[in-house]
Amino acid sequence: RPPTRRAEEIDNDQHPVGHGRMLRKEDPRFVRGRGRYTDDVRLPGMLHMAILRSPVAHARIVSVDTSAAEAHPGVRAVITGEALAAQGLAWMPTLSNDVQAVLATDKVRFQGQEVACVVADDRYAARDALELIDVEYDILPPVVDARHALDADAPVIRDDLEGKADNHCFDWEAGDAAATDAVFADADVVVSQDVVYPRVHPAPMETCGCVADFDPVEGRLTLWSTSQAPHAHRTLYALVAGLPEHKIRVISPDIGGGFGNKVPIYPGYVCAIVGSLLTGKPVKWMEDRSENLTSTGFARDYIMRGEIAATKDGKILALRTNVLADHGAFNGTAAPVKYPAGFFGVFTGSYDLKAAYCHMTAVYTNKAPGGVAYACSFRITEAVYLVERLVSRLAAELGQDPARLRLANFIRPDQFPYATPTGWVYDSGDYAATLREAMRIAGYDDLRAEQARRRERGELMGIGVSTFTEAVGAGPRKHMDILGLGMADGCDLRVHPTGKAVVRLSVQSQGQGHETTFAQIVGEELGISPDDIDVVHGDTDNTPFGLGTYGSRSTPVSGAAAALVARKVRDKARVIASAMLEVAPDDLEWVKGSFQVAGDPGRSVTIQEIAMRAHGAGDLPEGVEGSLDAQITYNPPNLTYPNGAYICVVDVDPGTAQVRVRRFVAVDDCGTRINPMIIEGQVHGGLADGLGMALMEIIAFDPEGNCLGGSLMDYLIPTALETPDWETGFTVTPSPHHPIGAKGVGESATVGSPAAIVNAVIDALAPYGITGLDMPLTPSRVWEAMQGHPTPP
Ligand code: CDP
C-alpha cells in the first residue's frame, strides 16, 4: 500500500508527470477564438432545423396540421411523430433501457417535449415555420410532485408502456436491511433528517446540437455532434436506425462544457439525421438556451430521508436511507445498466460502519427526462450530500465538533482495500490526513474561536465541514456497461520515424485539458516531450472504441490505457535497442528517454534513434515488425476512489438572510497528480458548481408543470461576484491498481462542496435552532426559515 503524502512532503512541481504544471496545449486555439465547435461547422448546401416543443406538461395530441408550415418560403421538410412512426423511428431507447419519444405521437409528457421539426434553408425560416404548425392538445392533469406520483388517483403518464397502470419506475436497494435495523435498535442515539437534493441542470456554456450529413451515393452518415461519448453514440445510431456502423462517422469537435449534459442521445440528433436522409443535404440543429434548460438531461431530484445511528460518545454505527427519485417522463438516467440508482450505494461515505441499508423508489413525473450525472460519478453527489448532512447533524445533536467527530469515525489507512456494507471496495486513502490538512489551511481552531466571539455580538458566522469519497473510473466491464457496451477504453500510440508521437483516445475532452495531460502521461513513459505528442480524440474514424468521458473516468480508465500503451511501445523499443547496441534486452536500463547498457552509460540510444531505426532501412531483430506503435484496450480492475475534505466559512446577514461564502478550503486527494495546474482548475470549476447548487440553482415547476428555470435569468448560476477566492490543498494517496497511481478529480469538487456550504449555513443558524434547510439557500428561503424560529438572545 503506497503511503499518503501531504503537500509539504511532496512537491509535485518538482516531480511532475511529464511537465507538471505545463500550460494547456489546447489553449492557444481557445484564447484566440480558434476553437472549432459544432456550430462552427458550415457545409455547402447546409440546411437548418428547428424543433416545435410542447407548451404544456401533459396532453393528448388530437391533431398536428403542418400544411401552412410546409408552404412557408424556404421550408424543405416538416417532420412529425406520425411520419417517424411510419419508419419505426418515433421512439428510441434511453440509456436506462426505457423508451423515449423522438417526436410525440400519442401524448406529450413534459413541457418542452419535441413534437415536430422543420428543416429549412436558414435558421430563421425554420423558426418562423414552427409558428405555423397547428397542434391541437387535449390537456391532461400533470404529475408534478413526485410525492404524489404513486397516489391512486394520479394520472398515468406512461400509458405507452403495455399494461402500465401507475407511475412507478423502479425500486432498488443496497445493503442488509435486517442487519442495519438490528444495529439501529441497539444504538444509543438515532438522528434522522429529511434532505431534498433539488432538480438542477448542468447548463454547459455551449448548448447541444449537431450537423448531420448523409451522403446518399456512399450511403455514409457523418455526424458532428456535441457528444461526450462518440463511439457509444455511433453504435446506438447503428442499432436503432439500422444504418451500418462502418458507414457512420461521429465527430465530436471542441465541446464547450459537458458536465453529463452531453451523454444522452437527444431527439434533436435523431431528427437532424432524418432531416438529412429526407433532403439529401447536411442539416444543422443547435438548441437555444431555453431548449437546453427545459428539455435536456437534468440532474439530482432526490427526496431523501436519512437516519444515522451512533453511540452516545460519537462512534457512528450505521446508516439507513429511503429515497424517492423523480425520473421525469422517461427514464433517461445515464448510469451503468446494473446501477439504476447510479453509484448512490456509496452513501456510506468515508466512514467505518457496522451496517447500512438504502431503499429507493423511482417514479415518473411530467418533467423532462434525464438523471444525468451532473459533474459527479452517477449520483454520488446526492449520496455525499446526504451522509455529510447527517454526520454534521449528528455532531450538533451530540454537542461534538463536526470535524473531530469525522476524524474519530473515518476508515483508517490500514483498513484498505475497504469493503463497504453496500458492496464497494475502496482502493486507498488517508481521510484523516486530508481533513487535518484542510483544518490546518483553514486555521480551524481559530475559526471556531472567532465564531464564538461573533456569536456573542449577534453575528451569524458558520463553519461547515464535508469529507467525501468519490468512486470514479467505470468499469470494470464485467460489472458495468451502458446498454450492453462494456465500460473499457482503447488507446493507440504511434511514434513517427523522427520520434514525434500521436496518441489516439476514446475519451472526449469537454474542456478538461486532455490534449495536455494525456501527452504528459505518454511523455513521462517514453521520455518524449509532451510538446512532441499530439492527442487525437472525438472522431470515431480515427480513434479506438471506448465509452467516452463522464463520471471523471478519463484519467482512471484512458489515463491507465495511455500509460500502458506507452510501456508496450517501450518494450518493443527495448528489443530494437538491444539489436542496435548488440547486447541482450535484459542488459539494458531505461533511463528516461533512452536505453543504456547496464554499467556502461556511454553506450545508449535515444527513443528518437530507436524510432528512426524501427522505420529505417535494414533488418530488425527476429520477430519485430517495423514501426514503433501499439494498441491496447484497458478494462479497469476496479474504480478509483479519490477523496477530499472541505471547510467552508459563511456569514449570514441577520437582516436580509443573504449568505456570503467568506472562505472555502478544499483539500483533494486524487492520487498521483499529472498536471497540478489543471487539477486546480478542475477543482475551482467544481467548487463554483457546488456553490451554485447550494445557493441558487434549481429547476422548479409550477403546479401545471410549467418549468420555471427556462432561462439564465431564472436559473441562476454563479459568477465571479458570488465566488470567493478558493483555497486549495492536496494529499497524495496513489491508487494501487492504476498504472501511475492516478485517480479521477474532475468532479470531486462538485460532489464535496454543496454539503460544506449547507453545513456552514446551518451552523451559522444554530442560534435559531434550525437543524435542516434545503438547497438552494436563497435569501428568501433562509429568511423564511429564520422567521419560524425565535430570535436568538
Ligand atoms: O473524465 P474527466 O476528464 O472529466 O475527469 P478526470 O479524469 O478527473 O480528468 C480531468 C483533468 O484533470 C484531465 O485533464 C486529467 O488528466 C487531469 N488530472 C490530473 O492531472 N491528475 C489526476 N490525478 C487526475 C486528473
PDB file of N, CA and C in Angstrom, residues 538-594:
ATOM      1  N   GLY A 538     -12.297  12.200 -30.202  1.00  0.00           N
ATOM      2  CA  GLY A 538     -13.533  12.769 -30.714  1.00  0.00           C
ATOM      3  C   GLY A 538     -13.813  12.513 -32.180  1.00  0.00           C
ATOM      4  N   ASP A 539     -13.328  11.422 -32.734  1.00  0.00           N
ATOM      5  CA  ASP A 539     -13.624  11.115 -34.138  1.00  0.00           C
ATOM      6  C   ASP A 539     -13.602   9.598 -34.273  1.00  0.00           C
ATOM      7  N   THR A 540     -14.761   9.014 -34.497  1.00  0.00           N
ATOM      8  CA  THR A 540     -14.828   7.545 -34.483  1.00  0.00           C
ATOM      9  C   THR A 540     -14.022   6.913 -35.612  1.00  0.00           C
ATOM     10  N   ASP A 541     -13.757   7.652 -36.689  1.00  0.00           N
ATOM     11  CA  ASP A 541     -12.940   7.079 -37.762  1.00  0.00           C
ATOM     12  C   ASP A 541     -11.461   7.049 -37.404  1.00  0.00           C
ATOM     13  N   ASN A 542     -11.060   7.832 -36.441  1.00  0.00           N
ATOM     14  CA  ASN A 542      -9.634   7.997 -36.174  1.00  0.00           C
ATOM     15  C   ASN A 542      -9.204   7.653 -34.761  1.00  0.00           C
ATOM     16  N   THR A 543     -10.091   7.056 -33.989  1.00  0.00           N
ATOM     17  CA  THR A 543      -9.735   6.716 -32.606  1.00  0.00           C
ATOM     18  C   THR A 543     -10.278   5.318 -32.278  1.00  0.00           C
ATOM     19  N   PRO A 544      -9.667   4.654 -31.304  1.00  0.00           N
ATOM     20  CA  PRO A 544     -10.152   3.313 -30.940  1.00  0.00           C
ATOM     21  C   PRO A 544     -11.472   3.379 -30.181  1.00  0.00           C
ATOM     22  N   PHE A 545     -12.196   2.299 -30.157  1.00  0.00           N
ATOM     23  CA  PHE A 545     -13.502   2.236 -29.491  1.00  0.00           C
ATOM     24  C   PHE A 545     -13.357   2.419 -27.979  1.00  0.00           C
ATOM     25  N   GLY A 546     -14.338   3.087 -27.397  1.00  0.00           N
ATOM     26  CA  GLY A 546     -14.365   3.242 -25.936  1.00  0.00           C
ATOM     27  C   GLY A 546     -15.606   4.010 -25.548  1.00  0.00           C
ATOM     28  N   LEU A 547     -15.838   4.094 -24.256  1.00  0.00           N
ATOM     29  CA  LEU A 547     -17.151   4.572 -23.804  1.00  0.00           C
ATOM     30  C   LEU A 547     -17.246   6.061 -23.506  1.00  0.00           C
ATOM     31  N   GLY A 548     -16.138   6.789 -23.651  1.00  0.00           N
ATOM     32  CA  GLY A 548     -16.261   8.244 -23.569  1.00  0.00           C
ATOM     33  C   GLY A 548     -16.014   8.823 -22.186  1.00  0.00           C
ATOM     34  N   THR A 549     -16.223  10.127 -22.104  1.00  0.00           N
ATOM     35  CA  THR A 549     -15.842  10.888 -20.903  1.00  0.00           C
ATOM     36  C   THR A 549     -17.049  11.361 -20.110  1.00  0.00           C
ATOM     37  N   TYR A 550     -17.185  10.873 -18.926  1.00  0.00           N
ATOM     38  CA  TYR A 550     -18.185  11.334 -17.946  1.00  0.00           C
ATOM     39  C   TYR A 550     -17.799  10.642 -16.654  1.00  0.00           C
ATOM     40  N   GLY A 551     -18.322  11.131 -15.553  1.00  0.00           N
ATOM     41  CA  GLY A 551     -18.014  10.487 -14.273  1.00  0.00           C
ATOM     42  C   GLY A 551     -16.521  10.457 -13.993  1.00  0.00           C
ATOM     43  N   SER A 552     -15.794  11.484 -14.410  1.00  0.00           N
ATOM     44  CA  SER A 552     -14.338  11.558 -14.165  1.00  0.00           C
ATOM     45  C   SER A 552     -13.643  10.234 -14.488  1.00  0.00           C
ATOM     46  N   ARG A 553     -14.038   9.608 -15.592  1.00  0.00           N
ATOM     47  CA  ARG A 553     -13.457   8.299 -15.881  1.00  0.00           C
ATOM     48  C   ARG A 553     -12.243   8.374 -16.806  1.00  0.00           C
ATOM     49  N   SER A 554     -11.945   9.549 -17.361  1.00  0.00           N
ATOM     50  CA  SER A 554     -10.893   9.610 -18.371  1.00  0.00           C
ATOM     51  C   SER A 554      -9.527   9.222 -17.814  1.00  0.00           C
ATOM     52  N   THR A 555      -9.138   9.827 -16.713  1.00  0.00           N
ATOM     53  CA  THR A 555      -7.815   9.530 -16.164  1.00  0.00           C
ATOM     54  C   THR A 555      -7.766   8.114 -15.584  1.00  0.00           C
ATOM     55  N   PRO A 556      -8.779   7.693 -14.795  1.00  0.00           N
ATOM     56  CA  PRO A 556      -8.725   6.326 -14.281  1.00  0.00           C
ATOM     57  C   PRO A 556      -8.700   5.266 -15.387  1.00  0.00           C
ATOM     58  N   VAL A 557      -9.423   5.480 -16.478  1.00  0.00           N
ATOM     59  CA  VAL A 557      -9.503   4.425 -17.497  1.00  0.00           C
ATOM     60  C   VAL A 557      -8.532   4.724 -18.645  1.00  0.00           C
ATOM     61  N   SER A 558      -8.770   5.805 -19.369  1.00  0.00           N
ATOM     62  CA  SER A 558      -7.905   6.072 -20.525  1.00  0.00           C
ATOM     63  C   SER A 558      -6.517   6.542 -20.110  1.00  0.00           C
ATOM     64  N   GLY A 559      -6.404   7.159 -18.960  1.00  0.00           N
ATOM     65  CA  GLY A 559      -5.079   7.538 -18.454  1.00  0.00           C
ATOM     66  C   GLY A 559      -4.242   6.291 -18.212  1.00  0.00           C
ATOM     67  N   ALA A 560      -4.897   5.255 -17.677  1.00  0.00           N
ATOM     68  CA  ALA A 560      -4.207   3.973 -17.487  1.00  0.00           C
ATOM     69  C   ALA A 560      -3.852   3.384 -18.849  1.00  0.00           C
ATOM     70  N   ALA A 561      -4.794   3.460 -19.787  1.00  0.00           N
ATOM     71  CA  ALA A 561      -4.547   2.919 -21.129  1.00  0.00           C
ATOM     72  C   ALA A 561      -3.356   3.617 -21.772  1.00  0.00           C
ATOM     73  N   ALA A 562      -3.274   4.936 -21.602  1.00  0.00           N
ATOM     74  CA  ALA A 562      -2.186   5.698 -22.222  1.00  0.00           C
ATOM     75  C   ALA A 562      -0.836   5.294 -21.634  1.00  0.00           C
ATOM     76  N   ALA A 563      -0.795   5.094 -20.307  1.00  0.00           N
ATOM     77  CA  ALA A 563       0.478   4.685 -19.681  1.00  0.00           C
ATOM     78  C   ALA A 563       0.876   3.291 -20.159  1.00  0.00           C
ATOM     79  N   LEU A 564      -0.117   2.396 -20.227  1.00  0.00           N
ATOM     80  CA  LEU A 564       0.214   1.005 -20.583  1.00  0.00           C
ATOM     81  C   LEU A 564       0.590   0.869 -22.049  1.00  0.00           C
ATOM     82  N   VAL A 565      -0.069   1.648 -22.917  1.00  0.00           N
ATOM     83  CA  VAL A 565       0.267   1.539 -24.338  1.00  0.00           C
ATOM     84  C   VAL A 565       1.688   2.080 -24.554  1.00  0.00           C
ATOM     85  N   ALA A 566       2.057   3.101 -23.781  1.00  0.00           N
ATOM     86  CA  ALA A 566       3.414   3.640 -23.901  1.00  0.00           C
ATOM     87  C   ALA A 566       4.440   2.617 -23.410  1.00  0.00           C
ATOM     88  N   ARG A 567       4.078   1.882 -22.353  1.00  0.00           N
ATOM     89  CA  ARG A 567       5.008   0.852 -21.861  1.00  0.00           C
ATOM     90  C   ARG A 567       5.160  -0.269 -22.887  1.00  0.00           C
ATOM     91  N   LYS A 568       4.064  -0.545 -23.608  1.00  0.00           N
ATOM     92  CA  LYS A 568       4.123  -1.573 -24.652  1.00  0.00           C
ATOM     93  C   LYS A 568       5.092  -1.127 -25.762  1.00  0.00           C
ATOM     94  N   VAL A 569       5.005   0.141 -26.111  1.00  0.00           N
ATOM     95  CA  VAL A 569       5.916   0.685 -27.128  1.00  0.00           C
ATOM     96  C   VAL A 569       7.358   0.628 -26.603  1.00  0.00           C
ATOM     97  N   ARG A 570       7.525   0.915 -25.321  1.00  0.00           N
ATOM     98  CA  ARG A 570       8.873   0.890 -24.724  1.00  0.00           C
ATOM     99  C   ARG A 570       9.464  -0.517 -24.763  1.00  0.00           C
ATOM    100  N   ASP A 571       8.605  -1.524 -24.518  1.00  0.00           N
ATOM    101  CA  ASP A 571       9.084  -2.915 -24.572  1.00  0.00           C
ATOM    102  C   ASP A 571       9.597  -3.248 -25.967  1.00  0.00           C
ATOM    103  N   LYS A 572       8.852  -2.773 -26.958  1.00  0.00           N
ATOM    104  CA  LYS A 572       9.274  -3.028 -28.338  1.00  0.00           C
ATOM    105  C   LYS A 572      10.571  -2.268 -28.629  1.00  0.00           C
ATOM    106  N   ALA A 573      10.641  -1.051 -28.110  1.00  0.00           N
ATOM    107  CA  ALA A 573      11.849  -0.236 -28.327  1.00  0.00           C
ATOM    108  C   ALA A 573      13.068  -0.908 -27.695  1.00  0.00           C
ATOM    109  N   ARG A 574      12.875  -1.583 -26.582  1.00  0.00           N
ATOM    110  CA  ARG A 574      13.989  -2.259 -25.900  1.00  0.00           C
ATOM    111  C   ARG A 574      14.602  -3.330 -26.809  1.00  0.00           C
ATOM    112  N   VAL A 575      13.742  -4.076 -27.484  1.00  0.00           N
ATOM    113  CA  VAL A 575      14.251  -5.151 -28.349  1.00  0.00           C
ATOM    114  C   VAL A 575      15.045  -4.545 -29.517  1.00  0.00           C
ATOM    115  N   ILE A 576      14.511  -3.466 -30.069  1.00  0.00           N
ATOM    116  CA  ILE A 576      15.223  -2.820 -31.190  1.00  0.00           C
ATOM    117  C   ILE A 576      16.538  -2.224 -30.682  1.00  0.00           C
ATOM    118  N   ALA A 577      16.494  -1.613 -29.493  1.00  0.00           N
ATOM    119  CA  ALA A 577      17.715  -1.019 -28.925  1.00  0.00           C
ATOM    120  C   ALA A 577      18.759  -2.091 -28.663  1.00  0.00           C
ATOM    121  N   SER A 578      18.326  -3.263 -28.233  1.00  0.00           N
ATOM    122  CA  SER A 578      19.297  -4.321 -27.929  1.00  0.00           C
ATOM    123  C   SER A 578      20.032  -4.725 -29.202  1.00  0.00           C
ATOM    124  N   ALA A 579      19.329  -4.716 -30.330  1.00  0.00           N
ATOM    125  CA  ALA A 579      19.994  -5.027 -31.599  1.00  0.00           C
ATOM    126  C   ALA A 579      20.953  -3.893 -31.982  1.00  0.00           C
ATOM    127  N   MET A 580      20.491  -2.652 -31.755  1.00  0.00           N
ATOM    128  CA  MET A 580      21.348  -1.512 -32.114  1.00  0.00           C
ATOM    129  C   MET A 580      22.635  -1.504 -31.295  1.00  0.00           C
ATOM    130  N   LEU A 581      22.538  -1.880 -30.008  1.00  0.00           N
ATOM    131  CA  LEU A 581      23.696  -1.821 -29.111  1.00  0.00           C
ATOM    132  C   LEU A 581      24.390  -3.173 -28.972  1.00  0.00           C
ATOM    133  N   GLU A 582      23.825  -4.182 -29.635  1.00  0.00           N
ATOM    134  CA  GLU A 582      24.397  -5.535 -29.658  1.00  0.00           C
ATOM    135  C   GLU A 582      24.586  -6.091 -28.254  1.00  0.00           C
ATOM    136  N   VAL A 583      23.542  -5.961 -27.450  1.00  0.00           N
ATOM    137  CA  VAL A 583      23.514  -6.605 -26.130  1.00  0.00           C
ATOM    138  C   VAL A 583      22.138  -7.259 -25.960  1.00  0.00           C
ATOM    139  N   ALA A 584      22.006  -8.109 -24.957  1.00  0.00           N
ATOM    140  CA  ALA A 584      20.702  -8.735 -24.704  1.00  0.00           C
ATOM    141  C   ALA A 584      19.738  -7.680 -24.157  1.00  0.00           C
ATOM    142  N   PRO A 585      18.430  -7.806 -24.471  1.00  0.00           N
ATOM    143  CA  PRO A 585      17.467  -6.820 -23.953  1.00  0.00           C
ATOM    144  C   PRO A 585      17.556  -6.639 -22.442  1.00  0.00           C
ATOM    145  N   ASP A 586      17.808  -7.713 -21.732  1.00  0.00           N
ATOM    146  CA  ASP A 586      17.847  -7.616 -20.266  1.00  0.00           C
ATOM    147  C   ASP A 586      19.061  -6.841 -19.758  1.00  0.00           C
ATOM    148  N   ASP A 587      20.037  -6.649 -20.630  1.00  0.00           N
ATOM    149  CA  ASP A 587      21.221  -5.891 -20.202  1.00  0.00           C
ATOM    150  C   ASP A 587      21.048  -4.388 -20.394  1.00  0.00           C
ATOM    151  N   LEU A 588      19.849  -3.995 -20.778  1.00  0.00           N
ATOM    152  CA  LEU A 588      19.593  -2.568 -20.996  1.00  0.00           C
ATOM    153  C   LEU A 588      18.837  -1.964 -19.821  1.00  0.00           C
ATOM    154  N   GLU A 589      19.188  -0.732 -19.516  1.00  0.00           N
ATOM    155  CA  GLU A 589      18.441   0.010 -18.481  1.00  0.00           C
ATOM    156  C   GLU A 589      17.717   1.166 -19.146  1.00  0.00           C
ATOM    157  N   TRP A 590      16.477   1.400 -18.704  1.00  0.00           N
ATOM    158  CA  TRP A 590      15.700   2.535 -19.231  1.00  0.00           C
ATOM    159  C   TRP A 590      16.016   3.757 -18.391  1.00  0.00           C
ATOM    160  N   VAL A 591      16.622   4.733 -18.969  1.00  0.00           N
ATOM    161  CA  VAL A 591      16.878   5.997 -18.280  1.00  0.00           C
ATOM    162  C   VAL A 591      16.111   7.025 -19.094  1.00  0.00           C
ATOM    163  N   LYS A 592      15.063   7.518 -18.487  1.00  0.00           N
ATOM    164  CA  LYS A 592      14.068   8.355 -19.173  1.00  0.00           C
ATOM    165  C   LYS A 592      14.499   8.854 -20.560  1.00  0.00           C
ATOM    166  N   GLY A 593      13.913   8.277 -21.573  1.00  0.00           N
ATOM    167  CA  GLY A 593      14.175   8.753 -22.927  1.00  0.00           C
ATOM    168  C   GLY A 593      15.201   7.945 -23.680  1.00  0.00           C
ATOM    169  N   SER A 594      15.970   7.064 -22.985  1.00  0.00           N
ATOM    170  CA  SER A 594      16.922   6.239 -23.740  1.00  0.00           C
ATOM    171  C   SER A 594      17.210   4.923 -23.018  1.00  0.00           C
TER     172      SER A 594
END
